[in-house]
mmCIF file of C-alpha atoms in Angstrom:
data_model
loop_
_atom_site.group_PDB
_atom_site.id
_atom_site.type_symbol
_atom_site.label_atom_id
_atom_site.label_comp_id
_atom_site.label_asym_id
_atom_site.label_seq_id
_atom_site.Cartn_x
_atom_site.Cartn_y
_atom_site.Cartn_z
ATOM 1 C CA MET A 1 -31.980 31.221 -5.278
ATOM 2 C CA LEU A 2 -31.230 29.114 -8.343
ATOM 3 C CA ILE A 3 -28.923 30.471 -11.537
ATOM 4 C CA THR A 4 -28.908 28.620 -14.313
ATOM 5 C CA ALA A 5 -26.103 29.461 -17.011
ATOM 6 C CA LEU A 6 -27.278 27.249 -20.290
ATOM 7 C CA PRO A 7 -26.822 27.849 -23.938
ATOM 8 C CA THR A 8 -27.911 31.220 -25.392
ATOM 9 C CA GLN A 9 -30.373 29.435 -27.805
ATOM 10 C CA ASP A 10 -33.281 28.319 -26.916
ATOM 11 C CA PHE A 11 -32.682 24.658 -25.599
ATOM 12 C CA GLU A 12 -35.344 22.481 -26.031
ATOM 13 C CA PRO A 13 -33.706 18.265 -25.959
ATOM 14 C CA ASP A 14 -37.104 16.510 -26.331
ATOM 15 C CA ASP A 15 -37.622 18.056 -29.753
ATOM 16 C CA SER A 16 -33.765 17.416 -31.382
ATOM 17 C CA ALA A 17 -33.872 16.044 -34.509
ATOM 18 C CA ARG A 18 -30.517 14.162 -33.335
ATOM 19 C CA PRO A 19 -30.260 11.106 -30.787
ATOM 20 C CA ILE A 20 -28.467 13.445 -28.450
ATOM 21 C CA ALA A 21 -28.605 17.011 -27.394
ATOM 22 C CA ALA A 22 -26.102 18.286 -24.637
ATOM 23 C CA ALA A 23 -25.795 21.707 -23.006
ATOM 24 C CA GLY A 24 -23.139 22.746 -20.451
ATOM 25 C CA PHE A 25 -24.656 24.222 -16.698
ATOM 26 C CA THR A 26 -23.328 26.531 -13.985
ATOM 27 C CA LEU A 27 -25.875 26.478 -10.883
ATOM 28 C CA LEU A 28 -25.267 28.747 -8.105
ATOM 29 C CA THR A 29 -27.618 28.203 -5.274
ATOM 30 C CA GLU A 30 -27.868 28.473 -1.961
ATOM 31 C CA ASP A 31 -29.841 25.131 -1.152
ATOM 32 C CA GLY A 32 -31.445 25.202 -4.441
ATOM 33 C CA GLU A 33 -33.974 22.468 -5.351
ATOM 34 C CA MET A 34 -35.281 22.034 -9.031
ATOM 35 C CA PRO A 35 -38.964 21.084 -8.892
ATOM 36 C CA TRP A 36 -40.629 17.825 -10.115
ATOM 37 C CA HIS A 37 -40.588 17.186 -13.647
ATOM 38 C CA ARG A 38 -40.040 14.820 -16.115
ATOM 39 C CA HIS A 39 -38.468 14.402 -19.849
ATOM 40 C CA ARG A 40 -39.388 12.498 -22.513
ATOM 41 C CA ARG A 41 -35.762 11.271 -23.145
ATOM 42 C CA ALA A 42 -33.564 9.671 -20.786
ATOM 43 C CA GLN A 43 -30.990 12.217 -19.377
ATOM 44 C CA VAL A 44 -27.313 12.115 -17.936
ATOM 45 C CA PHE A 45 -26.575 14.691 -15.290
ATOM 46 C CA TYR A 46 -22.620 14.733 -15.512
ATOM 47 C CA ASN A 47 -21.656 16.525 -11.767
ATOM 48 C CA ASP A 48 -18.259 17.874 -12.474
ATOM 49 C CA SER A 49 -17.605 19.898 -9.836
ATOM 50 C CA GLY A 50 -20.003 20.116 -6.623
ATOM 51 C CA LEU A 51 -22.652 17.692 -5.617
ATOM 52 C CA ILE A 52 -26.211 16.344 -6.923
ATOM 53 C CA THR A 53 -28.917 14.915 -4.677
ATOM 54 C CA CYS A 54 -31.650 13.585 -7.008
ATOM 55 C CA GLU A 55 -34.870 12.136 -5.114
ATOM 56 C CA THR A 56 -37.983 9.688 -7.278
ATOM 57 C CA GLU A 57 -40.719 8.144 -5.738
ATOM 58 C CA GLN A 58 -38.140 4.937 -5.536
ATOM 59 C CA GLY A 59 -34.797 6.448 -3.851
ATOM 60 C CA VAL A 60 -32.632 8.734 -3.330
ATOM 61 C CA TRP A 61 -29.245 9.199 -4.843
ATOM 62 C CA VAL A 62 -26.379 11.488 -4.356
ATOM 63 C CA ILE A 63 -24.074 12.408 -6.970
ATOM 64 C CA PRO A 64 -20.739 13.333 -5.718
ATOM 65 C CA PRO A 65 -18.101 15.414 -8.014
ATOM 66 C CA HIS A 66 -17.206 13.915 -10.885
ATOM 67 C CA GLY A 67 -20.438 11.239 -10.517
ATOM 68 C CA ALA A 68 -23.190 11.388 -12.903
ATOM 69 C CA ILE A 69 -26.666 9.709 -12.760
ATOM 70 C CA TRP A 70 -29.052 8.214 -15.494
ATOM 71 C CA ILE A 71 -32.604 9.674 -15.251
ATOM 72 C CA PRO A 72 -34.853 6.899 -18.080
ATOM 73 C CA GLY A 73 -37.521 8.931 -19.728
ATOM 74 C CA GLY A 74 -40.408 9.996 -18.526
ATOM 75 C CA LEU A 75 -39.367 9.551 -14.855
ATOM 76 C CA LEU A 76 -40.682 11.736 -12.488
ATOM 77 C CA HIS A 77 -38.081 13.439 -10.343
ATOM 78 C CA ARG A 78 -36.480 16.352 -8.643
ATOM 79 C CA SER A 79 -33.298 17.567 -7.530
ATOM 80 C CA ARG A 80 -31.292 19.223 -4.742
ATOM 81 C CA CYS A 81 -27.698 20.965 -4.720
ATOM 82 C CA ALA A 82 -25.696 23.520 -2.877
ATOM 83 C CA GLY A 83 -23.082 25.526 -3.901
ATOM 84 C CA GLU A 84 -21.502 26.534 -7.161
ATOM 85 C CA MET A 85 -22.085 23.426 -9.404
ATOM 86 C CA THR A 86 -20.746 22.586 -12.963
ATOM 87 C CA GLY A 87 -21.478 20.187 -15.215
ATOM 88 C CA VAL A 88 -23.266 18.808 -18.537
ATOM 89 C CA ALA A 89 -26.909 17.464 -18.895
ATOM 90 C CA LEU A 90 -27.042 15.164 -21.777
ATOM 91 C CA PHE A 91 -30.232 14.201 -22.955
ATOM 92 C CA VAL A 92 -30.682 11.020 -25.147
ATOM 93 C CA GLU A 93 -33.290 9.486 -27.355
ATOM 94 C CA PRO A 94 -35.036 6.478 -25.785
ATOM 95 C CA ASP A 95 -33.955 3.765 -28.722
ATOM 96 C CA ALA A 96 -30.494 4.924 -29.174
ATOM 97 C CA ILE A 97 -29.280 3.148 -26.010
ATOM 98 C CA ASP A 98 -30.436 0.026 -24.863
ATOM 99 C CA ARG A 99 -27.941 -1.534 -22.094
ATOM 100 C CA LEU A 100 -28.950 1.040 -19.885
ATOM 101 C CA PRO A 101 -31.143 -0.069 -16.565
ATOM 102 C CA ASP A 102 -34.533 1.169 -16.988
ATOM 103 C CA VAL A 103 -34.658 2.388 -13.615
ATOM 104 C CA CYS A 104 -32.626 5.694 -11.891
ATOM 105 C CA CYS A 105 -28.863 4.858 -11.361
ATOM 106 C CA SER A 106 -25.634 6.666 -10.846
ATOM 107 C CA LEU A 107 -22.640 5.559 -12.712
ATOM 108 C CA ALA A 108 -18.930 5.875 -12.289
ATOM 109 C CA VAL A 109 -17.618 8.034 -14.653
ATOM 110 C CA SER A 110 -14.397 7.208 -16.308
ATOM 111 C CA PRO A 111 -11.743 9.982 -17.293
ATOM 112 C CA LEU A 112 -12.682 9.058 -20.920
ATOM 113 C CA LEU A 113 -16.505 9.177 -20.535
ATOM 114 C CA ALA A 114 -16.204 12.630 -18.430
ATOM 115 C CA ALA A 115 -13.959 13.882 -21.643
ATOM 116 C CA LEU A 116 -16.349 12.745 -23.965
ATOM 117 C CA LEU A 117 -19.761 14.338 -21.737
ATOM 118 C CA MET A 118 -17.895 17.543 -22.063
ATOM 119 C CA ARG A 119 -16.581 17.502 -25.536
ATOM 120 C CA ALA A 120 -20.759 16.685 -26.283
ATOM 121 C CA VAL A 121 -21.474 20.451 -25.340
ATOM 122 C CA THR A 122 -19.906 21.663 -28.411
ATOM 123 C CA LEU A 123 -21.508 19.734 -30.938
ATOM 124 C CA PRO A 124 -24.023 21.833 -33.271
ATOM 125 C CA ALA A 125 -27.909 21.196 -32.909
ATOM 126 C CA LEU A 126 -27.803 19.151 -36.327
ATOM 127 C CA TYR A 127 -24.602 17.469 -36.060
ATOM 128 C CA ASP A 128 -23.603 15.489 -38.965
ATOM 129 C CA GLU A 129 -24.434 11.845 -38.242
ATOM 130 C CA GLU A 130 -22.705 10.447 -41.375
ATOM 131 C CA GLY A 131 -19.021 12.318 -40.140
ATOM 132 C CA ILE A 132 -17.007 12.511 -37.718
ATOM 133 C CA ASP A 133 -19.503 13.796 -35.304
ATOM 134 C CA GLY A 134 -21.911 11.000 -35.393
ATOM 135 C CA CYS A 135 -18.941 8.412 -34.899
ATOM 136 C CA PHE A 136 -17.915 10.779 -31.576
ATOM 137 C CA VAL A 137 -21.909 9.838 -30.560
ATOM 138 C CA ARG A 138 -21.636 6.432 -31.237
ATOM 139 C CA LEU A 139 -18.684 6.263 -28.877
ATOM 140 C CA LEU A 140 -20.042 8.408 -26.277
ATOM 141 C CA LEU A 141 -23.241 6.362 -26.211
ATOM 142 C CA ASP A 142 -21.176 3.098 -26.036
ATOM 143 C CA GLU A 143 -18.773 4.204 -23.300
ATOM 144 C CA LEU A 144 -22.285 5.387 -21.152
ATOM 145 C CA ALA A 145 -23.545 2.044 -21.880
ATOM 146 C CA HIS A 146 -20.371 0.228 -19.952
ATOM 147 C CA SER A 147 -20.171 2.588 -17.369
ATOM 148 C CA PRO A 148 -20.642 0.689 -13.891
ATOM 149 C CA VAL A 149 -23.151 1.377 -11.797
ATOM 150 C CA ASP A 150 -21.902 3.022 -8.594
ATOM 151 C CA GLU A 151 -24.659 3.489 -6.569
ATOM 152 C CA VAL A 152 -25.007 6.059 -3.232
ATOM 153 C CA HIS A 153 -28.813 5.494 -3.541
ATOM 154 C CA LEU A 154 -30.968 4.999 -0.810
ATOM 155 C CA PRO A 155 -34.576 3.406 -1.700
ATOM 156 C CA ARG A 156 -37.598 4.774 -0.412
ATOM 157 C CA PRO A 157 -40.657 2.765 0.565
ATOM 158 C CA ALA A 158 -44.329 2.986 -0.978
ATOM 159 C CA ASP A 159 -45.988 2.403 2.604
ATOM 160 C CA THR A 160 -46.994 5.951 3.766
ATOM 161 C CA ARG A 161 -46.374 5.182 7.675
ATOM 162 C CA LEU A 162 -43.120 4.016 6.766
ATOM 163 C CA ARG A 163 -42.624 7.550 4.543
ATOM 164 C CA LEU A 164 -43.178 9.184 7.376
ATOM 165 C CA MET A 165 -40.137 7.102 9.419
ATOM 166 C CA THR A 166 -37.799 7.301 6.562
ATOM 167 C CA ASP A 167 -38.167 11.420 5.849
ATOM 168 C CA GLY A 168 -38.309 11.706 9.397
ATOM 169 C CA MET A 169 -34.819 10.182 9.620
ATOM 170 C CA LEU A 170 -33.395 11.866 6.588
ATOM 171 C CA ALA A 171 -34.559 15.146 8.140
ATOM 172 C CA ASP A 172 -32.488 14.710 11.353
ATOM 173 C CA PRO A 173 -29.600 11.446 10.473
ATOM 174 C CA ALA A 174 -28.081 11.646 14.031
ATOM 175 C CA ASN A 175 -31.725 11.136 15.511
ATOM 176 C CA ARG A 176 -31.376 7.847 17.505
ATOM 177 C CA ARG A 177 -34.821 6.892 18.231
ATOM 178 C CA THR A 178 -35.428 3.536 18.929
ATOM 179 C CA LEU A 179 -37.412 1.378 16.559
ATOM 180 C CA ALA A 180 -39.900 0.745 19.485
ATOM 181 C CA GLU A 181 -40.511 4.636 19.776
ATOM 182 C CA TRP A 182 -40.829 4.870 15.695
ATOM 183 C CA ALA A 183 -42.997 2.358 15.703
ATOM 184 C CA GLY A 184 -45.107 4.449 17.848
ATOM 185 C CA HIS A 185 -44.903 7.441 16.188
ATOM 186 C CA ILE A 186 -46.180 6.091 12.648
ATOM 187 C CA GLY A 187 -49.069 3.985 14.283
ATOM 188 C CA MET A 188 -47.484 0.813 13.718
ATOM 189 C CA SER A 189 -45.759 -2.502 15.607
ATOM 190 C CA GLU A 190 -42.461 -2.847 15.990
ATOM 191 C CA ARG A 191 -43.020 -6.378 14.732
ATOM 192 C CA ASN A 192 -44.935 -5.354 11.907
ATOM 193 C CA LEU A 193 -42.491 -2.080 11.293
ATOM 194 C CA ARG A 194 -39.345 -5.043 10.977
ATOM 195 C CA ARG A 195 -41.529 -7.165 8.642
ATOM 196 C CA LEU A 196 -42.531 -4.444 6.285
ATOM 197 C CA PHE A 197 -39.642 -2.370 6.061
ATOM 198 C CA PRO A 198 -37.493 -5.431 4.491
ATOM 199 C CA GLN A 199 -40.312 -6.009 1.960
ATOM 200 C CA GLU A 200 -40.677 -2.225 0.512
ATOM 201 C CA THR A 201 -36.727 -1.281 0.592
ATOM 202 C CA GLY A 202 -34.768 -4.715 0.271
ATOM 203 C CA MET A 203 -32.494 -3.973 3.491
ATOM 204 C CA SER A 204 -33.360 -4.092 7.113
ATOM 205 C CA ILE A 205 -33.852 -0.848 9.144
ATOM 206 C CA GLY A 206 -30.571 -1.074 10.090
ATOM 207 C CA HIS A 207 -28.962 -1.195 7.276
ATOM 208 C CA TRP A 208 -31.130 1.396 5.639
ATOM 209 C CA ARG A 209 -29.755 4.155 8.288
ATOM 210 C CA ARG A 210 -26.132 3.246 8.105
ATOM 211 C CA GLN A 211 -26.653 3.807 4.254
ATOM 212 C CA MET A 212 -28.232 6.608 5.263
ATOM 213 C CA HIS A 213 -25.273 8.168 7.099
ATOM 214 C CA VAL A 214 -23.334 6.989 3.993
ATOM 215 C CA VAL A 215 -25.176 8.982 1.575
ATOM 216 C CA ALA A 216 -25.590 11.817 4.311
ATOM 217 C CA GLY A 217 -21.920 11.972 5.023
ATOM 218 C CA VAL A 218 -20.867 12.188 1.352
ATOM 219 C CA GLN A 219 -22.777 15.394 0.805
ATOM 220 C CA LEU A 220 -21.080 16.563 3.797
ATOM 221 C CA LEU A 221 -17.520 15.518 2.814
ATOM 222 C CA ALA A 222 -17.957 16.841 -0.451
ATOM 223 C CA HIS A 223 -19.094 20.150 0.742
ATOM 224 C CA GLY A 224 -15.851 20.592 2.491
ATOM 225 C CA LEU A 225 -16.745 19.094 6.150
ATOM 226 C CA SER A 226 -13.961 17.148 8.192
ATOM 227 C CA LEU A 227 -14.597 14.132 8.894
ATOM 228 C CA GLN A 228 -14.673 14.919 12.259
ATOM 229 C CA SER A 229 -17.727 17.520 11.833
ATOM 230 C CA VAL A 230 -19.053 15.021 9.627
ATOM 231 C CA ALA A 231 -19.051 12.269 12.472
ATOM 232 C CA HIS A 232 -20.773 14.979 14.860
ATOM 233 C CA GLU A 233 -23.454 16.016 12.740
ATOM 234 C CA LEU A 234 -24.294 12.383 12.197
ATOM 235 C CA GLY A 235 -24.206 11.442 15.699
ATOM 236 C CA TYR A 236 -20.985 9.370 15.783
ATOM 237 C CA GLU A 237 -19.001 9.037 19.145
ATOM 238 C CA SER A 238 -15.582 9.631 16.797
ATOM 239 C CA ALA A 239 -14.482 10.076 13.664
ATOM 240 C CA SER A 240 -12.815 6.756 13.287
ATOM 241 C CA ALA A 241 -16.502 5.164 14.304
ATOM 242 C CA PHE A 242 -18.034 6.446 11.110
ATOM 243 C CA ALA A 243 -14.894 5.859 9.240
ATOM 244 C CA VAL A 244 -15.462 2.146 10.276
ATOM 245 C CA MET A 245 -19.310 1.838 9.246
ATOM 246 C CA PHE A 246 -18.452 3.844 6.046
ATOM 247 C CA LYS A 247 -15.825 1.376 5.176
ATOM 248 C CA LYS A 248 -18.017 -1.589 6.292
ATOM 249 C CA MET A 249 -20.546 -0.805 4.162
ATOM 250 C CA THR A 250 -19.036 0.936 0.795
ATOM 251 C CA GLY A 251 -15.861 -1.201 1.393
ATOM 252 C CA LYS A 252 -13.346 1.676 0.984
ATOM 253 C CA PRO A 253 -12.879 4.789 3.897
ATOM 254 C CA PRO A 254 -14.601 7.760 3.339
ATOM 255 C CA GLY A 255 -11.419 9.602 1.602
ATOM 256 C CA ARG A 256 -10.594 6.792 -0.748
ATOM 257 C CA PHE A 257 -13.977 6.652 -2.010
ATOM 258 C CA LEU A 258 -14.369 10.234 -2.755
ATOM 259 C CA ALA A 259 -10.696 10.193 -3.948
ATOM 260 C CA GLU A 260 -11.494 7.693 -6.500
ATOM 261 C CA ARG A 261 -14.204 10.064 -7.795
ATOM 262 C CA GLN A 262 -11.921 12.609 -8.815
ATOM 263 C CA PRO A 263 -11.066 12.945 -12.471
#
């Protein structure tokens, strides 16, 4: 079940007469999912509380609390969330900002950018572009353009056989099936599997699996599970073993990684 709370007036961001349109939202879900869709305008989803998982044909992004995701205009995507989530949906005219990637990415949100995004919700639909509101919008776009990419990202292969394998891994992150077993399962030799997978994703299968555990771990930790419970869910023998892997992949232990994403 998905319940959204947006402004009471009709909100059509793609038809706005101004470079940006913003709305606050509240999502109350039980593993809710927004189906595949796209917008003409680029989008920024700022996650004030809760967690968003955004998926495109090219990858999966996890946005922890106080994080944001940039979705270029016209990009087909879908989102999932769990529990109660609040935040801001900002829609940006394609030519209003030219320093962000033309691909989906997660963004590190500074305290200033978080405050600007929350303030954007209060703008009138036809704000004065020459007045103080116009100055505010230019500051918001400039801060957005200078936000560093903060990847919690899992690339997806295009090959249907490799996609079958990665989808299976995502469905059961604790599964320890060997490469030989996966190769047999998807109808490919192990040699071709090892060769093709880096070409499709830019990383080895082992690296991809560890990155998957980082993505899944961030999701579980953001939902309040203990480190020990997360390690168990992902098939690690101990919390310390998971923490060591997490630090090698991100440069930070799990607790610090999430703490630095607090406002």
